[in-house]
mmCIF file of C-alpha atoms and ligand atoms in Angstrom:
data_model
loop_
_atom_site.group_PDB
_atom_site.id
_atom_site.type_symbol
_atom_site.label_atom_id
_atom_site.label_comp_id
_atom_site.label_asym_id
_atom_site.label_seq_id
_atom_site.Cartn_x
_atom_site.Cartn_y
_atom_site.Cartn_z
ATOM 1 C CA MET A 1 1.544 73.925 -101.360
ATOM 2 C CA ASP A 2 1.694 76.970 -103.716
ATOM 3 C CA LYS A 3 4.328 77.481 -106.346
ATOM 4 C CA PHE A 4 6.120 80.213 -104.373
ATOM 5 C CA ARG A 5 6.547 78.053 -101.232
ATOM 6 C CA ARG A 6 7.728 75.090 -103.303
ATOM 7 C CA THR A 7 10.346 77.222 -105.034
ATOM 8 C CA ALA A 8 11.489 78.741 -101.728
ATOM 9 C CA LEU A 9 11.831 75.292 -100.142
ATOM 10 C CA ALA A 10 13.765 73.943 -103.105
ATOM 11 C CA LEU A 11 16.062 76.958 -103.045
ATOM 12 C CA GLY A 12 16.640 76.538 -99.313
ATOM 13 C CA ALA A 13 17.505 72.862 -99.775
ATOM 14 C CA SER A 14 20.011 73.595 -102.527
ATOM 15 C CA VAL A 15 21.690 76.297 -100.401
ATOM 16 C CA LEU A 16 21.999 73.846 -97.479
ATOM 17 C CA ALA A 17 23.330 71.133 -99.738
ATOM 18 C CA ALA A 18 25.845 73.481 -101.357
ATOM 19 C CA GLY A 19 27.067 74.426 -97.891
ATOM 20 C CA GLY A 20 27.447 70.763 -97.001
ATOM 21 C CA LEU A 21 24.765 71.076 -94.348
ATOM 22 C CA LEU A 22 22.511 68.268 -95.623
ATOM 23 C CA ALA A 23 24.050 65.031 -94.358
ATOM 24 C CA PRO A 24 24.631 62.500 -97.163
ATOM 25 C CA MET A 25 22.843 59.158 -96.579
ATOM 26 C CA SER A 26 25.093 57.071 -94.301
ATOM 27 C CA ALA A 27 26.435 53.760 -95.641
ATOM 28 C CA ALA A 28 24.504 51.891 -92.942
ATOM 29 C CA HIS A 29 21.297 53.745 -93.783
ATOM 30 C CA ALA A 30 21.779 53.066 -97.484
ATOM 31 C CA GLN A 31 22.403 49.373 -96.761
ATOM 32 C CA ALA A 32 19.399 49.173 -94.471
ATOM 33 C CA ASN A 33 17.197 50.314 -97.365
ATOM 34 C CA ALA A 34 18.757 48.266 -100.159
ATOM 35 C CA LYS A 35 17.576 44.815 -101.150
ATOM 36 C CA LEU A 36 18.900 42.041 -98.924
ATOM 37 C CA LYS A 37 20.930 39.663 -101.060
ATOM 38 C CA VAL A 38 20.674 36.087 -99.794
ATOM 39 C CA GLY A 39 23.155 33.661 -101.358
ATOM 40 C CA LEU A 40 21.586 30.203 -101.409
ATOM 41 C CA MET A 41 24.291 27.594 -101.885
ATOM 42 C CA LEU A 42 22.498 24.243 -101.979
ATOM 43 C CA PRO A 43 22.487 20.980 -103.934
ATOM 44 C CA TYR A 44 19.934 21.095 -106.751
ATOM 45 C CA THR A 45 21.317 18.006 -108.496
ATOM 46 C CA GLY A 46 22.556 14.616 -107.257
ATOM 47 C CA THR A 47 21.576 12.436 -104.314
ATOM 48 C CA TYR A 48 20.804 15.469 -102.071
ATOM 49 C CA ALA A 49 18.802 17.497 -104.650
ATOM 50 C CA ALA A 50 15.445 16.997 -102.891
ATOM 51 C CA LEU A 51 17.011 18.177 -99.622
ATOM 52 C CA GLY A 52 18.258 21.408 -101.219
ATOM 53 C CA ASN A 53 14.843 22.137 -102.711
ATOM 54 C CA ALA A 54 13.054 21.536 -99.404
ATOM 55 C CA ILE A 55 15.453 23.910 -97.606
ATOM 56 C CA GLU A 56 14.851 26.632 -100.191
ATOM 57 C CA ASN A 57 11.078 26.117 -99.945
ATOM 58 C CA GLY A 58 11.167 26.426 -96.152
ATOM 59 C CA PHE A 59 13.313 29.570 -96.290
ATOM 60 C CA ARG A 60 11.067 31.196 -98.899
ATOM 61 C CA LEU A 61 7.937 30.279 -96.958
ATOM 62 C CA TYR A 62 9.102 32.250 -93.920
ATOM 63 C CA VAL A 63 10.081 35.255 -96.049
ATOM 64 C CA THR A 64 6.705 35.169 -97.833
ATOM 65 C CA GLU A 65 4.934 35.056 -94.467
ATOM 66 C CA GLN A 66 6.765 38.316 -93.648
ATOM 67 C CA GLY A 67 5.501 39.953 -96.860
ATOM 68 C CA GLY A 68 8.704 39.291 -98.809
ATOM 69 C CA LYS A 69 10.764 41.633 -96.598
ATOM 70 C CA LEU A 70 12.987 41.199 -93.535
ATOM 71 C CA SER A 71 13.432 44.323 -91.398
ATOM 72 C CA GLY A 72 12.056 46.430 -94.233
ATOM 73 C CA ARG A 73 14.521 45.032 -96.794
ATOM 74 C CA GLU A 74 13.154 43.235 -99.799
ATOM 75 C CA VAL A 75 14.812 39.820 -100.129
ATOM 76 C CA GLU A 76 16.605 38.925 -103.345
ATOM 77 C CA PHE A 77 17.962 35.395 -103.893
ATOM 78 C CA VAL A 78 21.152 34.453 -105.720
ATOM 79 C CA LYS A 79 21.416 30.687 -106.198
ATOM 80 C CA VAL A 80 24.298 28.278 -106.745
ATOM 81 C CA ASP A 81 23.989 24.504 -107.224
ATOM 82 C CA ASP A 82 26.869 23.116 -105.134
ATOM 83 C CA GLU A 83 26.240 19.555 -106.417
ATOM 84 C CA SER A 84 27.322 18.262 -102.959
ATOM 85 C CA ASP A 85 30.842 18.425 -104.378
ATOM 86 C CA PRO A 86 33.501 19.584 -101.896
ATOM 87 C CA SER A 87 36.078 20.014 -104.694
ATOM 88 C CA LYS A 88 33.963 22.839 -106.206
ATOM 89 C CA ALA A 89 32.884 24.367 -102.908
ATOM 90 C CA THR A 90 35.501 27.092 -102.432
ATOM 91 C CA ASP A 91 34.996 28.449 -105.969
ATOM 92 C CA ASN A 92 31.231 28.342 -105.550
ATOM 93 C CA VAL A 93 31.166 30.196 -102.259
ATOM 94 C CA ASN A 94 33.683 32.768 -103.503
ATOM 95 C CA LYS A 95 31.382 33.518 -106.441
ATOM 96 C CA LEU A 96 28.602 34.402 -104.032
ATOM 97 C CA VAL A 97 30.791 36.444 -101.701
ATOM 98 C CA LYS A 98 33.131 38.210 -104.119
ATOM 99 C CA ARG A 99 31.235 38.359 -107.426
ATOM 100 C CA ASP A 100 27.643 38.673 -106.194
ATOM 101 C CA ASN A 101 28.403 40.524 -102.945
ATOM 102 C CA VAL A 102 25.705 38.688 -101.012
ATOM 103 C CA ASP A 103 24.763 39.997 -97.557
ATOM 104 C CA VAL A 104 24.343 36.521 -96.124
ATOM 105 C CA LEU A 105 25.239 32.985 -97.140
ATOM 106 C CA VAL A 106 22.702 30.209 -96.566
ATOM 107 C CA GLY A 107 24.045 26.703 -97.130
ATOM 108 C CA THR A 108 24.401 23.860 -97.359
ATOM 109 C CA VAL A 109 23.444 20.152 -97.076
ATOM 110 C CA HIS A 110 26.764 18.272 -97.415
ATOM 111 C CA SER A 111 29.209 18.499 -94.491
ATOM 112 C CA GLY A 112 32.331 18.658 -96.683
ATOM 113 C CA VAL A 113 30.911 21.543 -98.721
ATOM 114 C CA ALA A 114 29.752 23.326 -95.543
ATOM 115 C CA MET A 115 33.258 23.246 -94.083
ATOM 116 C CA ALA A 116 34.589 25.048 -97.178
ATOM 117 C CA MET A 117 31.783 27.597 -96.805
ATOM 118 C CA ALA A 118 32.605 28.123 -93.129
ATOM 119 C CA LYS A 119 36.276 28.736 -93.966
ATOM 120 C CA VAL A 120 35.419 31.439 -96.531
ATOM 121 C CA ALA A 121 32.753 32.941 -94.252
ATOM 122 C CA LYS A 122 35.313 33.187 -91.458
ATOM 123 C CA GLU A 123 38.034 34.695 -93.656
ATOM 124 C CA THR A 124 35.707 37.294 -95.212
ATOM 125 C CA ASN A 125 33.561 37.874 -92.096
ATOM 126 C CA THR A 126 30.423 37.064 -94.098
ATOM 127 C CA LEU A 127 27.302 36.017 -92.245
ATOM 128 C CA LEU A 128 26.678 32.267 -92.726
ATOM 129 C CA ILE A 129 23.593 30.305 -91.676
ATOM 130 C CA VAL A 130 23.886 26.534 -92.157
ATOM 131 C CA PRO A 131 20.416 25.010 -92.806
ATOM 132 C CA ASN A 132 21.461 21.345 -92.721
ATOM 133 C CA ALA A 133 25.073 20.122 -92.892
ATOM 134 C CA GLY A 134 25.930 18.648 -89.516
ATOM 135 C CA ALA A 135 29.753 18.820 -89.718
ATOM 136 C CA ASP A 136 30.740 18.914 -86.056
ATOM 137 C CA ALA A 137 33.597 21.327 -86.840
ATOM 138 C CA VAL A 138 31.253 24.090 -88.071
ATOM 139 C CA THR A 139 30.159 24.702 -84.482
ATOM 140 C CA GLY A 140 33.293 23.085 -83.060
ATOM 141 C CA ALA A 141 36.855 23.940 -84.061
ATOM 142 C CA MET A 142 35.667 26.294 -86.851
ATOM 143 C CA CYS A 143 33.042 28.110 -84.762
ATOM 144 C CA ALA A 144 32.846 31.877 -85.234
ATOM 145 C CA PRO A 145 30.656 34.816 -84.166
ATOM 146 C CA ASN A 146 29.294 35.152 -87.734
ATOM 147 C CA ILE A 147 28.428 31.441 -88.246
ATOM 148 C CA PHE A 148 25.079 29.958 -87.129
ATOM 149 C CA ARG A 149 23.364 26.610 -87.651
ATOM 150 C CA SER A 150 19.582 26.057 -87.776
ATOM 151 C CA SER A 151 19.815 22.261 -88.030
ATOM 152 C CA PHE A 152 21.915 19.879 -85.854
ATOM 153 C CA SER A 153 25.438 18.538 -85.435
ATOM 154 C CA ASN A 154 26.083 15.055 -86.863
ATOM 155 C CA TRP A 155 26.912 13.972 -83.322
ATOM 156 C CA GLN A 156 23.407 14.775 -81.975
ATOM 157 C CA PRO A 157 21.043 12.183 -83.574
ATOM 158 C CA GLY A 158 23.776 9.527 -83.471
ATOM 159 C CA TYR A 159 24.413 10.095 -79.763
ATOM 160 C CA ALA A 160 20.675 9.925 -78.990
ATOM 161 C CA MET A 161 20.316 6.580 -80.798
ATOM 162 C CA GLY A 162 23.368 5.229 -78.926
ATOM 163 C CA GLU A 163 21.558 5.983 -75.656
ATOM 164 C CA VAL A 164 18.309 4.405 -76.899
ATOM 165 C CA LEU A 165 19.946 1.115 -77.944
ATOM 166 C CA ALA A 166 22.117 0.876 -74.833
ATOM 167 C CA LYS A 167 19.039 1.387 -72.612
ATOM 168 C CA LYS A 168 17.219 -1.270 -74.616
ATOM 169 C CA GLY A 169 19.968 -3.719 -73.712
ATOM 170 C CA VAL A 170 21.295 -4.205 -77.252
ATOM 171 C CA LYS A 171 24.885 -5.453 -76.984
ATOM 172 C CA ARG A 172 26.574 -5.891 -80.396
ATOM 173 C CA VAL A 173 26.030 -3.400 -83.220
ATOM 174 C CA ALA A 174 27.503 -3.052 -86.709
ATOM 175 C CA THR A 175 27.530 0.378 -88.366
ATOM 176 C CA ILE A 176 27.370 1.230 -92.043
ATOM 177 C CA THR A 177 27.636 4.655 -93.678
ATOM 178 C CA TRP A 178 29.234 6.843 -96.315
ATOM 179 C CA LYS A 179 32.898 7.635 -95.639
ATOM 180 C CA TYR A 180 32.795 11.397 -95.083
ATOM 181 C CA ALA A 181 32.267 13.760 -92.153
ATOM 182 C CA ALA A 182 28.497 13.210 -91.826
ATOM 183 C CA GLY A 183 28.730 9.421 -91.698
ATOM 184 C CA ASP A 184 31.901 9.297 -89.606
ATOM 185 C CA GLU A 185 30.566 11.761 -87.037
ATOM 186 C CA ALA A 186 27.118 10.177 -86.782
ATOM 187 C CA VAL A 187 28.794 6.831 -86.066
ATOM 188 C CA ARG A 188 31.192 8.453 -83.591
ATOM 189 C CA GLY A 189 28.287 10.048 -81.702
ATOM 190 C CA PHE A 190 26.420 6.733 -81.683
ATOM 191 C CA LYS A 191 29.474 4.824 -80.477
ATOM 192 C CA GLU A 192 30.205 7.327 -77.697
ATOM 193 C CA ALA A 193 26.780 6.879 -76.074
ATOM 194 C CA PHE A 194 26.330 3.185 -76.936
ATOM 195 C CA GLU A 195 29.692 2.101 -75.517
ATOM 196 C CA LYS A 196 29.219 4.354 -72.466
ATOM 197 C CA GLY A 197 25.960 2.429 -71.910
ATOM 198 C CA GLY A 198 27.680 -0.968 -72.123
ATOM 199 C CA GLY A 199 27.339 -1.872 -75.823
ATOM 200 C CA THR A 200 30.063 -2.703 -78.351
ATOM 201 C CA VAL A 201 30.389 -1.651 -81.972
ATOM 202 C CA VAL A 202 31.646 -4.881 -83.502
ATOM 203 C CA LYS A 203 32.102 -3.725 -87.102
ATOM 204 C CA GLU A 204 32.291 -0.357 -88.903
ATOM 205 C CA LEU A 205 31.476 -0.574 -92.613
ATOM 206 C CA ASN A 206 31.869 2.267 -95.120
ATOM 207 C CA LEU A 207 31.627 3.147 -98.773
ATOM 208 C CA PRO A 208 32.545 6.385 -100.548
ATOM 209 C CA PHE A 209 29.912 9.145 -100.940
ATOM 210 C CA PRO A 210 27.612 8.977 -102.929
ATOM 211 C CA ASN A 211 28.058 5.293 -103.929
ATOM 212 C CA VAL A 212 25.047 3.014 -103.528
ATOM 213 C CA GLU A 213 26.577 -0.400 -104.317
ATOM 214 C CA PHE A 214 25.660 -1.913 -100.935
ATOM 215 C CA GLN A 215 25.615 -5.621 -101.795
ATOM 216 C CA ALA A 216 29.062 -6.684 -100.554
ATOM 217 C CA LEU A 217 28.565 -4.776 -97.310
ATOM 218 C CA LEU A 218 25.151 -6.335 -96.734
ATOM 219 C CA THR A 219 26.729 -9.777 -97.175
ATOM 220 C CA ASP A 220 29.307 -8.791 -94.540
ATOM 221 C CA ILE A 221 26.526 -7.744 -92.126
ATOM 222 C CA ALA A 222 24.733 -11.073 -92.633
ATOM 223 C CA ALA A 223 27.960 -12.946 -91.861
ATOM 224 C CA THR A 224 28.761 -10.817 -88.782
ATOM 225 C CA LYS A 225 25.296 -11.391 -87.261
ATOM 226 C CA PRO A 226 25.199 -8.322 -84.967
ATOM 227 C CA ASP A 227 22.176 -7.714 -82.702
ATOM 228 C CA ALA A 228 21.389 -4.566 -84.718
ATOM 229 C CA VAL A 229 22.719 -2.168 -87.364
ATOM 230 C CA PHE A 230 23.113 1.611 -86.957
ATOM 231 C CA THR A 231 23.380 3.724 -90.093
ATOM 232 C CA PHE A 232 23.628 7.206 -91.577
ATOM 233 C CA PHE A 233 22.370 7.650 -95.123
ATOM 234 C CA ALA A 234 20.208 10.448 -96.549
ATOM 235 C CA GLY A 235 18.404 11.487 -99.722
ATOM 236 C CA GLY A 236 18.543 9.171 -102.742
ATOM 237 C CA GLY A 237 21.164 6.955 -101.064
ATOM 238 C CA ALA A 238 18.862 6.368 -98.074
ATOM 239 C CA VAL A 239 16.048 5.275 -100.388
ATOM 240 C CA LYS A 240 18.253 2.665 -102.036
ATOM 241 C CA PHE A 241 19.835 1.461 -98.791
ATOM 242 C CA VAL A 242 16.514 0.832 -97.014
ATOM 243 C CA LYS A 243 15.158 -1.032 -100.048
ATOM 244 C CA ASP A 244 18.318 -3.101 -100.473
ATOM 245 C CA TYR A 245 18.427 -3.960 -96.750
ATOM 246 C CA ALA A 246 14.868 -5.288 -96.909
ATOM 247 C CA ALA A 247 15.416 -7.054 -100.243
ATOM 248 C CA ALA A 248 18.473 -8.841 -98.801
ATOM 249 C CA GLY A 249 16.157 -10.320 -96.129
ATOM 250 C CA LEU A 250 18.015 -8.574 -93.299
ATOM 251 C CA LYS A 251 15.178 -6.408 -92.010
ATOM 252 C CA LYS A 252 13.494 -9.356 -90.262
ATOM 253 C CA SER A 253 16.642 -10.834 -88.714
ATOM 254 C CA ILE A 254 18.828 -7.812 -87.830
ATOM 255 C CA PRO A 255 16.908 -4.646 -86.808
ATOM 256 C CA LEU A 256 17.998 -1.484 -88.613
ATOM 257 C CA TYR A 257 18.300 1.866 -86.774
ATOM 258 C CA GLY A 258 19.544 5.218 -87.977
ATOM 259 C CA SER A 259 19.916 8.964 -87.686
ATOM 260 C CA GLY A 260 16.478 10.121 -88.839
ATOM 261 C CA PHE A 261 17.688 11.266 -92.265
ATOM 262 C CA LEU A 262 17.354 7.601 -93.221
ATOM 263 C CA THR A 263 13.565 7.972 -93.437
ATOM 264 C CA ASP A 264 12.933 11.736 -93.736
ATOM 265 C CA GLY A 265 11.649 13.013 -97.078
ATOM 266 C CA THR A 266 12.106 9.487 -98.444
ATOM 267 C CA LEU A 267 9.097 7.455 -97.313
ATOM 268 C CA ASP A 268 7.057 7.564 -100.536
ATOM 269 C CA ALA A 269 10.017 6.161 -102.459
ATOM 270 C CA GLN A 270 10.936 3.576 -99.788
ATOM 271 C CA GLY A 271 7.414 2.152 -99.477
ATOM 272 C CA ASP A 272 6.988 -0.954 -97.318
ATOM 273 C CA ALA A 273 10.746 -1.409 -96.908
ATOM 274 C CA ALA A 274 10.757 1.476 -94.395
ATOM 275 C CA GLU A 275 7.696 0.434 -92.368
ATOM 276 C CA GLY A 276 8.495 -0.063 -88.677
ATOM 277 C CA LEU A 277 12.014 1.444 -88.736
ATOM 278 C CA PHE A 278 13.121 3.403 -85.660
ATOM 279 C CA THR A 279 15.242 6.536 -86.041
ATOM 280 C CA THR A 280 16.287 9.553 -83.953
ATOM 281 C CA LEU A 281 15.952 13.158 -85.124
ATOM 282 C CA HIS A 282 14.982 16.682 -84.036
ATOM 283 C CA TYR A 283 11.715 16.543 -86.009
ATOM 284 C CA ALA A 284 8.828 14.104 -86.562
ATOM 285 C CA ASP A 285 5.603 14.082 -88.552
ATOM 286 C CA SER A 286 3.230 13.918 -85.604
ATOM 287 C CA LEU A 287 4.399 16.585 -83.171
ATOM 288 C CA ASN A 288 1.861 18.316 -81.002
ATOM 289 C CA VAL A 289 3.448 21.728 -81.522
ATOM 290 C CA PRO A 290 1.150 24.662 -82.527
ATOM 291 C CA LYS A 291 3.850 26.214 -84.735
ATOM 292 C CA ASP A 292 4.197 22.902 -86.573
ATOM 293 C CA LYS A 293 0.497 22.809 -87.370
ATOM 294 C CA SER A 294 0.502 26.243 -89.060
ATOM 295 C CA PHE A 295 3.842 25.527 -90.740
ATOM 296 C CA ARG A 296 2.638 22.230 -92.240
ATOM 297 C CA LEU A 297 -0.593 23.780 -93.424
ATOM 298 C CA ASN A 298 1.108 26.766 -95.105
ATOM 299 C CA TYR A 299 3.826 24.588 -96.607
ATOM 300 C CA ALA A 300 1.322 22.125 -98.089
ATOM 301 C CA LYS A 301 -0.810 24.973 -99.465
ATOM 302 C CA THR A 302 2.159 26.770 -101.005
ATOM 303 C CA PHE A 303 4.128 23.872 -102.471
ATOM 304 C CA LYS A 304 1.502 21.090 -102.758
ATOM 305 C CA LEU A 305 3.945 18.914 -100.802
ATOM 306 C CA GLN A 306 4.328 17.665 -97.244
ATOM 307 C CA PRO A 307 7.295 19.261 -95.436
ATOM 308 C CA ASP A 308 10.192 17.315 -93.946
ATOM 309 C CA VAL A 309 13.064 18.087 -91.582
ATOM 310 C CA TYR A 310 14.969 19.926 -94.339
ATOM 311 C CA ALA A 311 12.047 22.296 -94.954
ATOM 312 C CA VAL A 312 11.907 22.997 -91.197
ATOM 313 C CA GLN A 313 15.625 23.793 -91.097
ATOM 314 C CA GLY A 314 15.274 26.180 -94.077
ATOM 315 C CA TYR A 315 12.345 27.909 -92.371
ATOM 316 C CA ASP A 316 14.345 28.268 -89.156
ATOM 317 C CA ALA A 317 17.408 29.581 -91.013
ATOM 318 C CA ALA A 318 15.179 32.436 -92.229
ATOM 319 C CA GLN A 319 13.864 32.923 -88.679
ATOM 320 C CA ILE A 320 17.428 33.223 -87.346
ATOM 321 C CA LEU A 321 18.226 35.786 -90.029
ATOM 322 C CA ALA A 322 15.073 37.750 -89.199
ATOM 323 C CA ILE A 323 15.895 37.802 -85.467
ATOM 324 C CA GLY A 324 19.423 39.123 -86.128
ATOM 325 C CA LEU A 325 18.233 41.709 -88.645
ATOM 326 C CA LYS A 326 15.531 42.983 -86.322
ATOM 327 C CA ALA A 327 18.166 43.745 -83.684
ATOM 328 C CA THR A 328 20.369 45.597 -86.182
ATOM 329 C CA ASN A 329 17.657 47.431 -88.117
ATOM 330 C CA GLY A 330 18.524 45.400 -91.171
ATOM 331 C CA ASP A 331 22.257 46.126 -91.039
ATOM 332 C CA VAL A 332 24.224 42.870 -91.528
ATOM 333 C CA GLY A 333 27.444 44.755 -90.738
ATOM 334 C CA LYS A 334 26.558 44.923 -87.042
ATOM 335 C CA LYS A 335 27.821 41.389 -86.369
ATOM 336 C CA ALA A 336 28.091 41.645 -82.566
ATOM 337 C CA GLU A 337 24.525 42.955 -82.153
ATOM 338 C CA PHE A 338 23.268 40.347 -84.631
ATOM 339 C CA ALA A 339 24.937 37.518 -82.688
ATOM 340 C CA ALA A 340 23.791 38.803 -79.287
ATOM 341 C CA ALA A 341 20.152 38.850 -80.434
ATOM 342 C CA VAL A 342 20.283 35.343 -81.905
ATOM 343 C CA GLU A 343 22.104 33.955 -78.850
ATOM 344 C CA ALA A 344 19.388 35.357 -76.560
ATOM 345 C CA ALA A 345 16.469 34.166 -78.712
ATOM 346 C CA LYS A 346 14.080 31.284 -78.256
ATOM 347 C CA ILE A 347 13.367 30.195 -81.804
ATOM 348 C CA ASP A 348 9.727 29.286 -82.395
ATOM 349 C CA SER A 349 10.396 26.290 -84.614
ATOM 350 C CA PRO A 350 7.960 23.699 -85.987
ATOM 351 C CA ARG A 351 10.222 21.125 -84.235
ATOM 352 C CA GLY A 352 9.449 22.819 -80.898
ATOM 353 C CA ALA A 353 11.139 25.933 -79.510
ATOM 354 C CA PHE A 354 14.920 25.805 -79.314
ATOM 355 C CA THR A 355 17.852 28.021 -78.402
ATOM 356 C CA LEU A 356 21.341 28.220 -79.850
ATOM 357 C CA SER A 357 24.368 27.160 -77.827
ATOM 358 C CA LYS A 358 27.357 29.465 -77.291
ATOM 359 C CA ALA A 359 28.873 27.806 -80.362
ATOM 360 C CA HIS A 360 25.650 28.620 -82.336
ATOM 361 C CA ASN A 361 24.309 25.045 -82.697
ATOM 362 C CA PRO A 362 20.687 24.206 -81.740
ATOM 363 C CA VAL A 363 20.141 22.873 -78.219
ATOM 364 C CA GLN A 364 17.139 20.677 -78.913
ATOM 365 C CA ASP A 365 15.077 17.624 -78.066
ATOM 366 C CA ILE A 366 15.931 14.569 -80.161
ATOM 367 C CA TYR A 367 12.837 12.479 -80.850
ATOM 368 C CA LEU A 368 12.595 8.716 -81.196
ATOM 369 C CA ARG A 369 10.395 8.065 -84.247
ATOM 370 C CA GLN A 370 8.953 4.990 -85.894
ATOM 371 C CA VAL A 371 7.772 4.721 -89.493
ATOM 372 C CA GLU A 372 4.067 3.988 -89.597
ATOM 373 C CA ALA A 373 1.831 4.363 -92.659
ATOM 374 C CA LYS A 374 4.437 6.475 -94.460
ATOM 375 C CA GLU A 375 4.951 8.877 -91.554
ATOM 376 C CA ASN A 376 7.777 9.310 -89.060
ATOM 377 C CA LYS A 377 5.581 9.050 -85.963
ATOM 378 C CA MET A 378 6.954 10.445 -82.713
ATOM 379 C CA VAL A 379 7.339 7.643 -80.160
ATOM 380 C CA GLY A 380 8.913 9.766 -77.434
ATOM 381 C CA ILE A 381 11.833 12.053 -76.612
ATOM 382 C CA ALA A 382 15.076 10.085 -76.887
ATOM 383 C CA THR A 383 17.233 12.830 -75.346
ATOM 384 C CA LYS A 384 15.942 16.100 -73.915
ATOM 385 C CA ALA A 385 17.616 19.443 -74.804
ATOM 386 C CA LEU A 386 20.695 17.766 -76.252
ATOM 387 C CA ASN A 387 23.638 20.159 -76.509
ATOM 388 C CA ASP A 388 26.517 19.311 -78.854
ATOM 389 C CA PRO A 389 29.823 19.295 -76.925
ATOM 390 C CA ALA A 390 31.284 21.821 -79.438
ATOM 391 C CA ARG A 391 34.723 20.259 -79.122
ATOM 392 C CA GLY A 392 37.491 22.681 -80.094
ATOM 393 C CA CYS A 393 35.254 25.769 -80.201
ATOM 394 C CA LYS A 394 37.005 28.808 -78.745
ATOM 395 C CA MET A 395 34.486 31.603 -78.701
HETATM 396 C C1 BEZ B 1 25.671 16.145 -94.048
HETATM 397 O O1 BEZ B 1 26.467 15.959 -94.985
HETATM 398 O O2 BEZ B 1 26.014 16.764 -93.033
HETATM 399 C C2 BEZ B 1 24.274 15.655 -94.139
HETATM 400 C C3 BEZ B 1 23.709 15.391 -95.358
HETATM 401 C C4 BEZ B 1 22.400 14.965 -95.433
HETATM 402 C C5 BEZ B 1 21.650 14.797 -94.280
HETATM 403 C C6 BEZ B 1 22.223 15.044 -93.053
HETATM 404 C C7 BEZ B 1 23.551 15.468 -92.971
#
């Protein structure tokens, strides 16, 4: 272009602008081009630290596979270590929402912390994707159009194991778990199905989270002599519990069953103590799912680690975000369009494709797995397309 034409064009543009004829960039357009701020609120210390790291890895892997951008927006991470501490949760989530102005919250692992996040997300209408915490209330009484879960409800794996043991003809079970929402709700789900199937929960044992002084409770189990034990523990606590159970000599006499967190991401540390254990979960190490094959390969190449259920849930949290953003051209303000797209989607997960319920919790197969040679091998499907009852959800 010659100098004269350039000058004429520039002059024309300034005349239009002076007359207010050039539309200023709309807020939505500006947002759609800005970096997408993702607030990761996860535990990076404490008994759930490994779970938080795996979730972040899975989330980042999906974003990297998309070239670092979702719907044309470069992704920027702001991180908070929530320490799995509910007493710090409201302050932590407010920092991300009010100080850092994140576009979306992704978190967390611990059910008590997640409930505080859901409350703030609801009050401020911030998009929240929960990549682990199973608190039933998040997609139950606290459900909201802007809250989604890529993982499970605590009820789901517990309920599936209740069905498995009842069908097996087990009659008397003792339960043992941490006394907080995740443990309570896993046991409640187990009990609901197990007692419906004719079994009885003869003893419910608890200790405060994240205590790992199991000895007195193991002595109680030995004295009670149930047919089996059902448990919820995860992370570092699960490692210690499985080892202590075996060391107390109980593994041979009273079979141990659990929600699959008992043996996921923990097998190297648990060693022989975990061999042979049966658990129920929405993921396993030996699935014949094409998406799982590519996911496991990419994850191992990128992080020099084998993935676990937490990595899958982080990956799928990013997939849910991508689906919603695609439908809104990257505009997180369009909450109704975002929700409609996610509600209609079939999510191509390494666990096998799943959909979200009306309450935004995965409707998914729960696998029966058995630990064999340090892998959670899939034995079969314990419960097909299990949908959480979403009690109290009005949406
Ligand atoms: C929970 O607190 O909801 C939870 C923590 C670890 C594994 C599974 C559930």
